[in-house]
Short mmCIF file of C-alpha atoms in Angstrom, two decimals:
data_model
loop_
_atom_site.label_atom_id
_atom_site.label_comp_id
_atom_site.label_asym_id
_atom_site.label_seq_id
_atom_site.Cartn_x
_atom_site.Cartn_y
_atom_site.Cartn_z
CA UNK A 1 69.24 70.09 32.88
CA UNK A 2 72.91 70.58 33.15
CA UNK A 3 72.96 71.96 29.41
CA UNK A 4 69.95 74.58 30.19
CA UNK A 5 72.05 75.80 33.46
CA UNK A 6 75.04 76.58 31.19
CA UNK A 7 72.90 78.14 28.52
CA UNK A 8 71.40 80.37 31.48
CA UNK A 9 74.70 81.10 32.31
CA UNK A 10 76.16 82.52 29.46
CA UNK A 11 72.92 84.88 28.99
CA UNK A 12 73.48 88.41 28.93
CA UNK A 13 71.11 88.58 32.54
CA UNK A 14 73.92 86.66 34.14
CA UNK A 15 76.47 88.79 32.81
CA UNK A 16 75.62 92.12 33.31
CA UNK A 17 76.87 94.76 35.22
CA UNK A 18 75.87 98.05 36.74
CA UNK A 19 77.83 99.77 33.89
CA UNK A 20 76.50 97.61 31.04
CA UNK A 21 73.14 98.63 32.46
CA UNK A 22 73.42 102.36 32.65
CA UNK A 23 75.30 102.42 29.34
CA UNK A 24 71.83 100.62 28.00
CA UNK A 25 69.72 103.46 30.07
CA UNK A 26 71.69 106.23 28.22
CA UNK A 27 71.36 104.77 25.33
CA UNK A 28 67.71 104.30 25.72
CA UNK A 29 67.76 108.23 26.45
CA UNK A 30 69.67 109.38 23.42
CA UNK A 31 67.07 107.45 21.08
CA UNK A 32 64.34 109.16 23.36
CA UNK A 33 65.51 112.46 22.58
CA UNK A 34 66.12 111.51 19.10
CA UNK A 35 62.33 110.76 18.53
CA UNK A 36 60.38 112.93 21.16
CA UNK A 37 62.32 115.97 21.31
CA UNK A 38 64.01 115.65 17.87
CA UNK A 39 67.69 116.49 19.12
CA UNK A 40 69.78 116.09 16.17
CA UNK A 41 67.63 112.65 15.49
CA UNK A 42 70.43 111.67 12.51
CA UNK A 43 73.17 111.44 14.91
CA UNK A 44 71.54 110.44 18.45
CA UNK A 45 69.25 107.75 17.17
CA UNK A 46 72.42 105.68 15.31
CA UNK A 47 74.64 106.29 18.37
CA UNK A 48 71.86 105.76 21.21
CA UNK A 49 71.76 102.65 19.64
CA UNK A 50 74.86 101.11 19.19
CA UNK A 51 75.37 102.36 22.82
CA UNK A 52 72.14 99.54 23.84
CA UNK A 53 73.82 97.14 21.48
CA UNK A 54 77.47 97.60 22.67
CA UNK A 55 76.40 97.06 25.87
CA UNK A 56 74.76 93.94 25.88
CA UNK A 57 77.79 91.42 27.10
CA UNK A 58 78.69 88.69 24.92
CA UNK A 59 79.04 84.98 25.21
CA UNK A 60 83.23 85.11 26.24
CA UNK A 61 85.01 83.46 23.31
CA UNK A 62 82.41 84.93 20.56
CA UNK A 63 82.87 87.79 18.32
CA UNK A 64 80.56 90.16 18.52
CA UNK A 65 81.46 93.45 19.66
CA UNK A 66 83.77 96.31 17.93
CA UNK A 67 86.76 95.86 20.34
CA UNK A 68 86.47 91.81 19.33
CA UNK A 69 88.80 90.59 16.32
CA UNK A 70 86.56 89.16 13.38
CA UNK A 71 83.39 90.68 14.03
CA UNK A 72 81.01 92.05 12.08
CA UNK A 73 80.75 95.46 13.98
CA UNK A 74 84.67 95.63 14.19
CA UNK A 75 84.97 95.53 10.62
CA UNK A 76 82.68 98.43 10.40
CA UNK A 77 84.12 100.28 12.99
CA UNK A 78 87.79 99.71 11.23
CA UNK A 79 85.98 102.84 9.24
CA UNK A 80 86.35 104.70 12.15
CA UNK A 81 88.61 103.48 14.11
CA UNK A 82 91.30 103.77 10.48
CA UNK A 83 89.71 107.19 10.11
CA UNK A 84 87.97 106.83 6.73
CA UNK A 85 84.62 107.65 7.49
CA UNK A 86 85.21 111.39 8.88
CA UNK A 87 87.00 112.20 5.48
CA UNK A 88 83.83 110.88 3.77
CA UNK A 89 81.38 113.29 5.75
CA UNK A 90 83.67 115.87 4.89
CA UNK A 91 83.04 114.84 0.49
CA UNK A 92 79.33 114.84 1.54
CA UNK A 93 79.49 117.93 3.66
CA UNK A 94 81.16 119.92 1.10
CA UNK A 95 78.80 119.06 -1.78
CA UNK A 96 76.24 120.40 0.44
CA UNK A 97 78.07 123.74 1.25
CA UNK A 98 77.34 127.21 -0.46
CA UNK A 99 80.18 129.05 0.30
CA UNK A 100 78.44 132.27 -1.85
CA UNK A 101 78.53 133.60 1.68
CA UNK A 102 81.49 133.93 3.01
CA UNK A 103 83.06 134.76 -0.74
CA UNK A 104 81.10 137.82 -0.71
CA UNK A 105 82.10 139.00 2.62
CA UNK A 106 85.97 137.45 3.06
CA UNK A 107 86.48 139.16 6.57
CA UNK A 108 83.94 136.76 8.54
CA UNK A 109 86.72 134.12 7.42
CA UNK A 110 88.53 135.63 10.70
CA UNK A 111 85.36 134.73 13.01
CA UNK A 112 86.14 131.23 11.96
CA UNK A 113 89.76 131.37 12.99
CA UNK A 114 89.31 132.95 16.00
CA UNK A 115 86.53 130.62 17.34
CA UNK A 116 89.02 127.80 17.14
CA UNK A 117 90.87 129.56 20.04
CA UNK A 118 88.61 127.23 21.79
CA UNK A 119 90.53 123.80 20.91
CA UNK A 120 94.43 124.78 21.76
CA UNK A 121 93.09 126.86 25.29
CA UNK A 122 91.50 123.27 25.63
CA UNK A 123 94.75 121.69 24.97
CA UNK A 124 96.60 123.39 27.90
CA UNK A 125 93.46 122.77 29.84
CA UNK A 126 93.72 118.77 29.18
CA UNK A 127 97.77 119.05 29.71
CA UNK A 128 97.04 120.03 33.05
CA UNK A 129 95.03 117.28 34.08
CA UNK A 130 97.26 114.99 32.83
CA UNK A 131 96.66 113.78 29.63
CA UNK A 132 99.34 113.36 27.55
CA UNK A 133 100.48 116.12 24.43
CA UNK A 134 98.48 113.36 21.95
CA UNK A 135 95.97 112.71 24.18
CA UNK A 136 95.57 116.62 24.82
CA UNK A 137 95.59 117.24 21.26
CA UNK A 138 92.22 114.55 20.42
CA UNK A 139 90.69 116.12 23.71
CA UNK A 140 91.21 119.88 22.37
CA UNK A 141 89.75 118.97 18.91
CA UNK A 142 86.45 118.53 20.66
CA UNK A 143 86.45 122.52 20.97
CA UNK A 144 86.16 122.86 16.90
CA UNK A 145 82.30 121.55 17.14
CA UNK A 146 83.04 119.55 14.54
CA UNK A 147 82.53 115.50 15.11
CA UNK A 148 84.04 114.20 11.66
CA UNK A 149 87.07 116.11 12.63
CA UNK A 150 87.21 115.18 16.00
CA UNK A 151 87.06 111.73 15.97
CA UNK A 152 89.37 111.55 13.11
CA UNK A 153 91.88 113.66 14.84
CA UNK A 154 91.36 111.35 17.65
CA UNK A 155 91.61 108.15 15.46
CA UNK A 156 95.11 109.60 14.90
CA UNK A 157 96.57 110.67 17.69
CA UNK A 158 94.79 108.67 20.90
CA UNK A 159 92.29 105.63 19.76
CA UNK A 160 92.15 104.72 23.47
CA UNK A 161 90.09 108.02 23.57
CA UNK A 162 88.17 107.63 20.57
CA UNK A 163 84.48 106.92 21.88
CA UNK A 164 84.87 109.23 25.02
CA UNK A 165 85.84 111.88 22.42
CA UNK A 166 83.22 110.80 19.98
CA UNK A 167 80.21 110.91 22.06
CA UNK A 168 81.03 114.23 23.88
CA UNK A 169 81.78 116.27 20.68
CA UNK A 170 78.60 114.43 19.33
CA UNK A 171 76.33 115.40 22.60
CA UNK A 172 77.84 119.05 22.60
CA UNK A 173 76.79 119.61 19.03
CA UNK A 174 73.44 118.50 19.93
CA UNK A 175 73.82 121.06 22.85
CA UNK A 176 74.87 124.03 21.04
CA UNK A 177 71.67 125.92 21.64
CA UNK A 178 72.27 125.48 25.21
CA UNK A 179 76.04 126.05 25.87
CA UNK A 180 76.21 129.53 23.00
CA UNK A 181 73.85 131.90 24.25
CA UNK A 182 74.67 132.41 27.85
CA UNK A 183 78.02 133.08 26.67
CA UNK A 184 76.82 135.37 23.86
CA UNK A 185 74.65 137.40 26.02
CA UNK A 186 77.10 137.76 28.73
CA UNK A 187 79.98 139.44 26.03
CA UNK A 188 77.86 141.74 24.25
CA UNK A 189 75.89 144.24 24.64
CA UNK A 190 72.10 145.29 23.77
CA UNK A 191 73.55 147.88 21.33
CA UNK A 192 75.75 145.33 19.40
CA UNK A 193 73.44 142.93 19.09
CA UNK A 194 71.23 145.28 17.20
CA UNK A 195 73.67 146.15 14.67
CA UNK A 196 71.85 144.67 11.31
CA UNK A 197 74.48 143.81 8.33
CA UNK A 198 74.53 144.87 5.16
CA UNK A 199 73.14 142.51 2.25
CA UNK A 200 75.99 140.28 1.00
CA UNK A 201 76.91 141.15 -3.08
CA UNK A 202 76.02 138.52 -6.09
CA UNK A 203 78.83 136.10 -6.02
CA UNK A 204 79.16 134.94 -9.61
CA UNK A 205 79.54 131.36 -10.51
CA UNK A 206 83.20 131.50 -11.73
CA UNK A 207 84.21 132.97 -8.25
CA UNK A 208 82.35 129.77 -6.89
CA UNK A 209 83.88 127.02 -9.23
CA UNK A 210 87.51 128.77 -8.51
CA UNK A 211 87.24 129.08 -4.81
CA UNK A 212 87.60 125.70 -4.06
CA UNK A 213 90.36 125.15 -5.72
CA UNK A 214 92.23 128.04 -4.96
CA UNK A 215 90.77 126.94 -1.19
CA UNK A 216 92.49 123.72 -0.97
CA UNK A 217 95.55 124.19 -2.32
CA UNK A 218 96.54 127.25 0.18
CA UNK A 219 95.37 125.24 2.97
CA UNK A 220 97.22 122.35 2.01
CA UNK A 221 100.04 123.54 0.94
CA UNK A 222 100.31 125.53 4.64
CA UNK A 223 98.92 122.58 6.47
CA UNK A 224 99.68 119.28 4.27
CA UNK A 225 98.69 117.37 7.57
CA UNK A 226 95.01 119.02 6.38
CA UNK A 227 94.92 117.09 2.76
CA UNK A 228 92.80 114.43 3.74
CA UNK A 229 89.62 116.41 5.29
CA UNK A 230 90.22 119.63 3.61
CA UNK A 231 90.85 117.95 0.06
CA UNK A 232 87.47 115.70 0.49
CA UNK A 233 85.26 119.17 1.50
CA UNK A 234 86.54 121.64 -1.27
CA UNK A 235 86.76 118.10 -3.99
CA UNK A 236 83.23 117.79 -2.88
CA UNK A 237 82.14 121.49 -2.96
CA UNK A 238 84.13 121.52 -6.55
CA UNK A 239 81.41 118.91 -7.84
CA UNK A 240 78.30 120.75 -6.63
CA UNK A 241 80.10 123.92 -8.23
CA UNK A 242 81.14 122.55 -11.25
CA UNK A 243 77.68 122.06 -12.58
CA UNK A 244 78.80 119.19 -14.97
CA UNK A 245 79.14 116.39 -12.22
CA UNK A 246 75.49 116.87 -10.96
CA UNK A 247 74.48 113.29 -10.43
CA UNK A 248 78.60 112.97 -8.13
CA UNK A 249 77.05 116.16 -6.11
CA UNK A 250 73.39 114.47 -5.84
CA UNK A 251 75.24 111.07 -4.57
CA UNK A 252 77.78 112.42 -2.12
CA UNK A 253 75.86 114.78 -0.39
CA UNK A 254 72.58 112.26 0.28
CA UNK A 255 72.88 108.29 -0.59
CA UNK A 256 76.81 108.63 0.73
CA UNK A 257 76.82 110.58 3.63
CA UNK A 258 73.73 109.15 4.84
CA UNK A 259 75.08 105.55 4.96
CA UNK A 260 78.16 106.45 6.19
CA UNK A 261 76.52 108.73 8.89
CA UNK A 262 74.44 105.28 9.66
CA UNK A 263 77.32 103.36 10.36
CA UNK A 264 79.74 105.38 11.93
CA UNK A 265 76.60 106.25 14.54
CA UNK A 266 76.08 103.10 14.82
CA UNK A 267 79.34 101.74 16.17
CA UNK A 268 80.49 104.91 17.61
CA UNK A 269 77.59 104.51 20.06
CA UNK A 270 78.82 100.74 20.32
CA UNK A 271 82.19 101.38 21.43
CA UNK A 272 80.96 102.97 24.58
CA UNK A 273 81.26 99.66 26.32
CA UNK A 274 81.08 100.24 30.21
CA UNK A 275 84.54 99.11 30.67
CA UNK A 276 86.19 101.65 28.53
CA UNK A 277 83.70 104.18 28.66
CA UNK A 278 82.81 104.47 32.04
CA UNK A 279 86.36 106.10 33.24
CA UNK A 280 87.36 109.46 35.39
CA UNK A 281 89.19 110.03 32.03
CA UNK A 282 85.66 109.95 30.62
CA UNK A 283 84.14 112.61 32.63
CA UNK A 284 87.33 115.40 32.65
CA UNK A 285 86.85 114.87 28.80
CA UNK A 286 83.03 115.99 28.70
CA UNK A 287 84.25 118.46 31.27
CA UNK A 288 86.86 119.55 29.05
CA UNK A 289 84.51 119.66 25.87
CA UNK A 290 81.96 121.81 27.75
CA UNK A 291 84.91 124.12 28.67
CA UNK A 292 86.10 123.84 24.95
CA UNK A 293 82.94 124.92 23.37
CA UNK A 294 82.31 128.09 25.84
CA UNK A 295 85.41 129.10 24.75
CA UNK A 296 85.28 128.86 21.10
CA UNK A 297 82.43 130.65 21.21
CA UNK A 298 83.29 133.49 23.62
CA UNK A 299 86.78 133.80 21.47
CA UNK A 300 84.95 134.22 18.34
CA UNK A 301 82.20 136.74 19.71
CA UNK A 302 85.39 138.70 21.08
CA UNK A 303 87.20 138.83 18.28
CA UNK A 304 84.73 140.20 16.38
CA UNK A 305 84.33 143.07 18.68
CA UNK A 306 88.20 143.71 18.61
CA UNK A 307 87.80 144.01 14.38
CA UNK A 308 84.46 146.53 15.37
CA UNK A 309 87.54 148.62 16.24
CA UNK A 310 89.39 148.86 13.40
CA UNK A 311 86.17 148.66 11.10
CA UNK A 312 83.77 151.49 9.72
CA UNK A 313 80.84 149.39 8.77
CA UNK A 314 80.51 146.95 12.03
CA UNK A 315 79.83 143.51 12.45
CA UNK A 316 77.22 142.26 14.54
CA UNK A 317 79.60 140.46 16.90
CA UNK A 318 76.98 137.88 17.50
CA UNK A 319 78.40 136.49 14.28
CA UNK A 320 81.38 135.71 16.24
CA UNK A 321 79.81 132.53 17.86
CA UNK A 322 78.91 131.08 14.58
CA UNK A 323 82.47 130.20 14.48
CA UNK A 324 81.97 127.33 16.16
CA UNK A 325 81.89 124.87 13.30
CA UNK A 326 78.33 123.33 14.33
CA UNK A 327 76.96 123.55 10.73
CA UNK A 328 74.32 125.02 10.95
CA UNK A 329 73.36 124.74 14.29
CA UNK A 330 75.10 128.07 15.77
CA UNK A 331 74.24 130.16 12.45
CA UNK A 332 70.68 129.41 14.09
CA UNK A 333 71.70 130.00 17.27
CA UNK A 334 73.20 133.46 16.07
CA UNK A 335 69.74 134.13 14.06
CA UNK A 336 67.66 133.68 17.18
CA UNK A 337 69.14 135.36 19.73
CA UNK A 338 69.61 138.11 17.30
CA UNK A 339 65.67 138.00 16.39
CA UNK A 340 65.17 138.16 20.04
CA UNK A 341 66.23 141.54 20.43
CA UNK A 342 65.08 143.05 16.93
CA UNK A 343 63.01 140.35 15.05
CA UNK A 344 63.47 142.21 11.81
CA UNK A 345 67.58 141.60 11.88
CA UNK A 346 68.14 138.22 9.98
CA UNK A 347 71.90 137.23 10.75
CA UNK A 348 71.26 133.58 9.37
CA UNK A 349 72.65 134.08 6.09
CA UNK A 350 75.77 136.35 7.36
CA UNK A 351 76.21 133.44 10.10
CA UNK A 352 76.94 130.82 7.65
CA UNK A 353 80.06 132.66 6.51
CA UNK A 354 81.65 132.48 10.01
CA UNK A 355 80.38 128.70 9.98
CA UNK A 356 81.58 127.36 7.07
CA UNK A 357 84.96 129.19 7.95
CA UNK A 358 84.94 127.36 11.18
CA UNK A 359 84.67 124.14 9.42
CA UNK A 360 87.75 125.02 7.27
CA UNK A 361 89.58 126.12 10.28
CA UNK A 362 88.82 123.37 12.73
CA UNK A 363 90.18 120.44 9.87
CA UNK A 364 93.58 122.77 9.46
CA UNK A 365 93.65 123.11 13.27
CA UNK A 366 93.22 119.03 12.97
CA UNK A 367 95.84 118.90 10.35
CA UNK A 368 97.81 121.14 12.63
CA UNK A 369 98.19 119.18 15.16
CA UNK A 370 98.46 115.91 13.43
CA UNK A 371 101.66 117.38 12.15
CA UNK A 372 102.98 118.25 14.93
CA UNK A 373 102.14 114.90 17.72
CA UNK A 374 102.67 112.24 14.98
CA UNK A 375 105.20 110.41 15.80
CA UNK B 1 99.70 116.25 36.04
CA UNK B 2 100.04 120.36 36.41
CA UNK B 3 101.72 123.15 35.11
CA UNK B 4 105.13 120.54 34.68
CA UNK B 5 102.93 118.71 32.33
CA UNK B 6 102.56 121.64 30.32
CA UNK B 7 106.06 122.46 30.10
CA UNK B 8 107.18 119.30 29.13
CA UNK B 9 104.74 118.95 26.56
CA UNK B 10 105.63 122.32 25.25
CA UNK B 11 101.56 122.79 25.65
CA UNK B 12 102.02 126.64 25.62
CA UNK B 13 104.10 126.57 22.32
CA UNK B 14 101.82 123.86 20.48
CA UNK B 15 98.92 126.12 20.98
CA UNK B 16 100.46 129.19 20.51
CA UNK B 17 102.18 127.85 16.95
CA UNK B 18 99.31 125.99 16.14
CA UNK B 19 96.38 129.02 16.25
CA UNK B 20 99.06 131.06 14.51
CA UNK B 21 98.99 128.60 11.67
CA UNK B 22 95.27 128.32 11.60
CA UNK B 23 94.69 132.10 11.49
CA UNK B 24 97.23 132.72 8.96
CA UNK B 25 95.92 129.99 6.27
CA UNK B 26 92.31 131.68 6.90
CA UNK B 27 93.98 134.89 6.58
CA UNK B 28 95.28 133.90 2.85
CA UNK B 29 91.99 132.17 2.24
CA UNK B 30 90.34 135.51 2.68
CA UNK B 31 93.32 137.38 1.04
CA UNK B 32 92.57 134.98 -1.76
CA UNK B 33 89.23 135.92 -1.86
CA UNK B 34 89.93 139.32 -1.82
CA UNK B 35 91.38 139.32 -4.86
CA UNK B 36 89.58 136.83 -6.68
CA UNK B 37 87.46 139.71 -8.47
CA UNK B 38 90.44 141.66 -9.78
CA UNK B 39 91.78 137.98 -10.81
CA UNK B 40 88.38 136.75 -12.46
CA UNK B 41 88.94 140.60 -14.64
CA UNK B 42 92.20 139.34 -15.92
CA UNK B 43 90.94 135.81 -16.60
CA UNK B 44 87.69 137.92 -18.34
CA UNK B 45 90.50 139.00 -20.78
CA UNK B 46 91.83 135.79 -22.10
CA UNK B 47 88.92 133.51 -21.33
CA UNK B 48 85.65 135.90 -21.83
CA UNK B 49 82.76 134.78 -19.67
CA UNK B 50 79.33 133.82 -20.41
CA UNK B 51 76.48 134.82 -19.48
CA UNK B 52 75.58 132.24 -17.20
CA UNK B 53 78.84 132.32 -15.35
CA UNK B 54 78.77 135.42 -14.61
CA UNK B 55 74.87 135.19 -12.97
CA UNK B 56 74.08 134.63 -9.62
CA UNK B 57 73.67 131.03 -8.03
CA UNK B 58 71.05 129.48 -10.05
CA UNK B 59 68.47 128.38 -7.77
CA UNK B 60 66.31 125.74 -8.76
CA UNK B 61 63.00 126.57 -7.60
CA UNK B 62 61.46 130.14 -7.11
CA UNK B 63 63.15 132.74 -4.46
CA UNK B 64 61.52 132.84 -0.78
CA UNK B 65 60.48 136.34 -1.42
CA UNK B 66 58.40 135.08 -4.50
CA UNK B 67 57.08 132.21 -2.69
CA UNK B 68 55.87 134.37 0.32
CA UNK B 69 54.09 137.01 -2.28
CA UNK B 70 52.52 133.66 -3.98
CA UNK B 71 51.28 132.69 -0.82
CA UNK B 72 50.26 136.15 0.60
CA UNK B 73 48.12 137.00 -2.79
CA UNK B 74 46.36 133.19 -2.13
CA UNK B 75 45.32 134.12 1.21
CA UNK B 76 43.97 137.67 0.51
CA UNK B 77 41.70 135.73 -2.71
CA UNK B 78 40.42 133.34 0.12
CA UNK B 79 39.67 135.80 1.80
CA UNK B 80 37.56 137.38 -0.13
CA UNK B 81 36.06 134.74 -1.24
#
């Protein structure tokens, strides 16, 4: 009897809190979502799940979870936690990129600058609560919509941070068609939105086989705190280019990123343990990203009507928003609101050059600030 | 916690620096680009291009605009049959 009494003790009934438990309830929710309402299912099913499972307490002594030395989950999560999965993503992302679009129409390249206004406003904004200039720095990255990039930068600079960071950059990506177009609407007017673009020129495949190239070694060369994530996106775009390294393209951008994407979802969503997770520094961050992402997207929608100034043939400054580096999540977001007041403008394919900028720009911004915080 | 946070953190001057350095690599990324045509002419000179380099991206399956004629004509036979 005395043997079943301990065994009932170290169940995970007796050990449960009220934080464990609503950890499990959100994570019930995010796979929900996933499968009923399809919300980004590839991201919120791994991470709604590995929020149930990091949440289940242990037996104390055992090795299970990703904060415990020798498990099985922390050896996975060393890919994220050492910051070697984001760079992956980024190979896989980039061998999935056509960059014909913004090649053929180099001034959107600015949208995706200015929309990462967004992560050093959100810098200030974290300084001022109290974070620290590192700490400030992982919580501003969250503004670039980009979650490779933010959790690497945050792998970096504050690991304390790292799931907090994680899941809200994660859950504001997912929210993108919510947060953008309030903030679109409210900056432009019914006039501007109608403005229709002109059809992008042929971009020939020498211009696309150079560009990356060319790409990564001005970036890096600027910004050598960039290598990592800006060398894997362009090495990867230079393999789908190429057109001699077919079968590297076909790998990178499906069997890779997809296993990668599996685990790093995975024990992402398992690091939210209660105890670390459930924090006031928790909640100013997903206060913070919310801030971060209206304000990426209201600095590139701006911008775009401060170049309308200087420029003859204008830009739809709806464009502006698909700075925000949610590929291609806003470039849909751009497209629809844009349909909505003229369903025969199609911005979707002039919205990916902004995008893909953003992507660039948000992994220099990272590199940026790497540079500048490492100690 | 505040505005002294800020200034000791130099948070002003980070973020000021930092979206300077952002906006001026994207800058001579789309400088770059810019001039890629009047590079890929010189280039033409020494290394002549082929024919399928200088085509557009290859796609791999028929354009959406022939896919939605496809489709229309199908519907219009069905319906008169």
């Amino acid at each position: 009897m005395d043997m079943l009494f301990d065994f009932l003790s170290t169940t995970a009934f007796a050990n449960m809190n009220g934080g464990n438990a609503l950890m499990i309830i959100v994570g019930i929710v995010f796979v929900s979502l996933a499968i009923i309402k399809h919300y980004e299912p590839l991201l919120l099913l791994p991470i709604g799940f590995g929020c149930v499972l990091g949440n289940i307490p242990p037996i104390e002594g055992m090795s299970v979870g990703v904060y415990d030395e020798g498990s099985v989950l922390s050896y996975i999560y060393s890919g994220v936690s050492l910051g070697v999965f984001p760079p992956l993503i980024f190979l896989g992302i980039g061998a999935m990129t056509d960059f014909s679009t913004m090649i053929s129409n180099p001034k959107l390249v600015l949208l995706g600058a200015a929309a990462q206004c967004g992560i050093f406003l959100t810098l200030i904004g974290a300084m001022y609560l109290g974070f620290s200039p590192n700490e400030a720095g992982a919580i501003g990255i969250i503004g670039g919509a980009d979650g490779p990039t933010a959790i690497f930068l945050s792998s970096k600079l504050a690991p304390e941070l790292l799931s907090s960071i994680a899941i809200a950059a994660y859950s504001y990506m997912a929210l993108v068609p919510v947060i953008q177009p309030p903030v679109m609407k409210l900056l432009t007017s019914k006039k501007e939105r109608l403005i229709r673009m002109p059809a992008p020129r042929e971009v020939s495949k020498r211009e696309r086989i150079i560009f990356p190239v060319a790409a990564f070694l001005i970036c890096s060369m600027i910004v050598p705190g960039s290598i990592t994530l800006i060398g894997m996106l362009f090495f990867g775009n230079l393999l789908k280019e190429s057109g001699v390294t077919e079968r590297l393209a076909e790998t990178v951008r499906n069997a890779l990123i997809d296993v990668v994407t599996v685990l790093l979802g995975l024990t992402v969503g398992a690091s939210t343990q209660a105890q670390t997770f459930l924090t006031l520094d928790s909640m100013k961050i997903f206060g913070l990203g919310a801030t971060a992402f209206a304000i990426s997207t209201a600095s590139g929608v701006i911008f775009a009507k401060l170049m309308n100034l200087f420029l003859k043939e204008k830009i739809n400054p709806l464009l502006g928003a698909a700075g925000v580096s949610a590929v291609p999540d806003s470039a849909r977001v751009v497209q629809h609101v844009g349909q909505k007041e003229d369903p025969g403008n199609f911005l979707l394919m002039h919205a990916m050059a902004p995008n893909v900028a953003g992507v660039i720009g948000s992994a220099v911004a990272a590199g940026v600030l790497w540079s500048a915080l490492v100690k | 916690m505040g505005y002294s946070n800020i200034i000791e953190g130099r948070g002003v001057e980070l973020s000021f620096a930092g979206l300077t350095i952002v906006f001026f690599a994207l800058v001579a990324v789309s400088l770059f680009i810019r001039l890629l045509p009047v590079l890929l002419a010189a280039l033409d000179k020494v290394l002549p291009s082929t024919p399928a380099e200088t085509g557009v991206a290859q796609t791999t399956g028929p354009e959406d605009a022939e896919v939605a004629a496809i489709a229309f004509a199908i519907v219009e036979q069905r319906k008169r049959s």
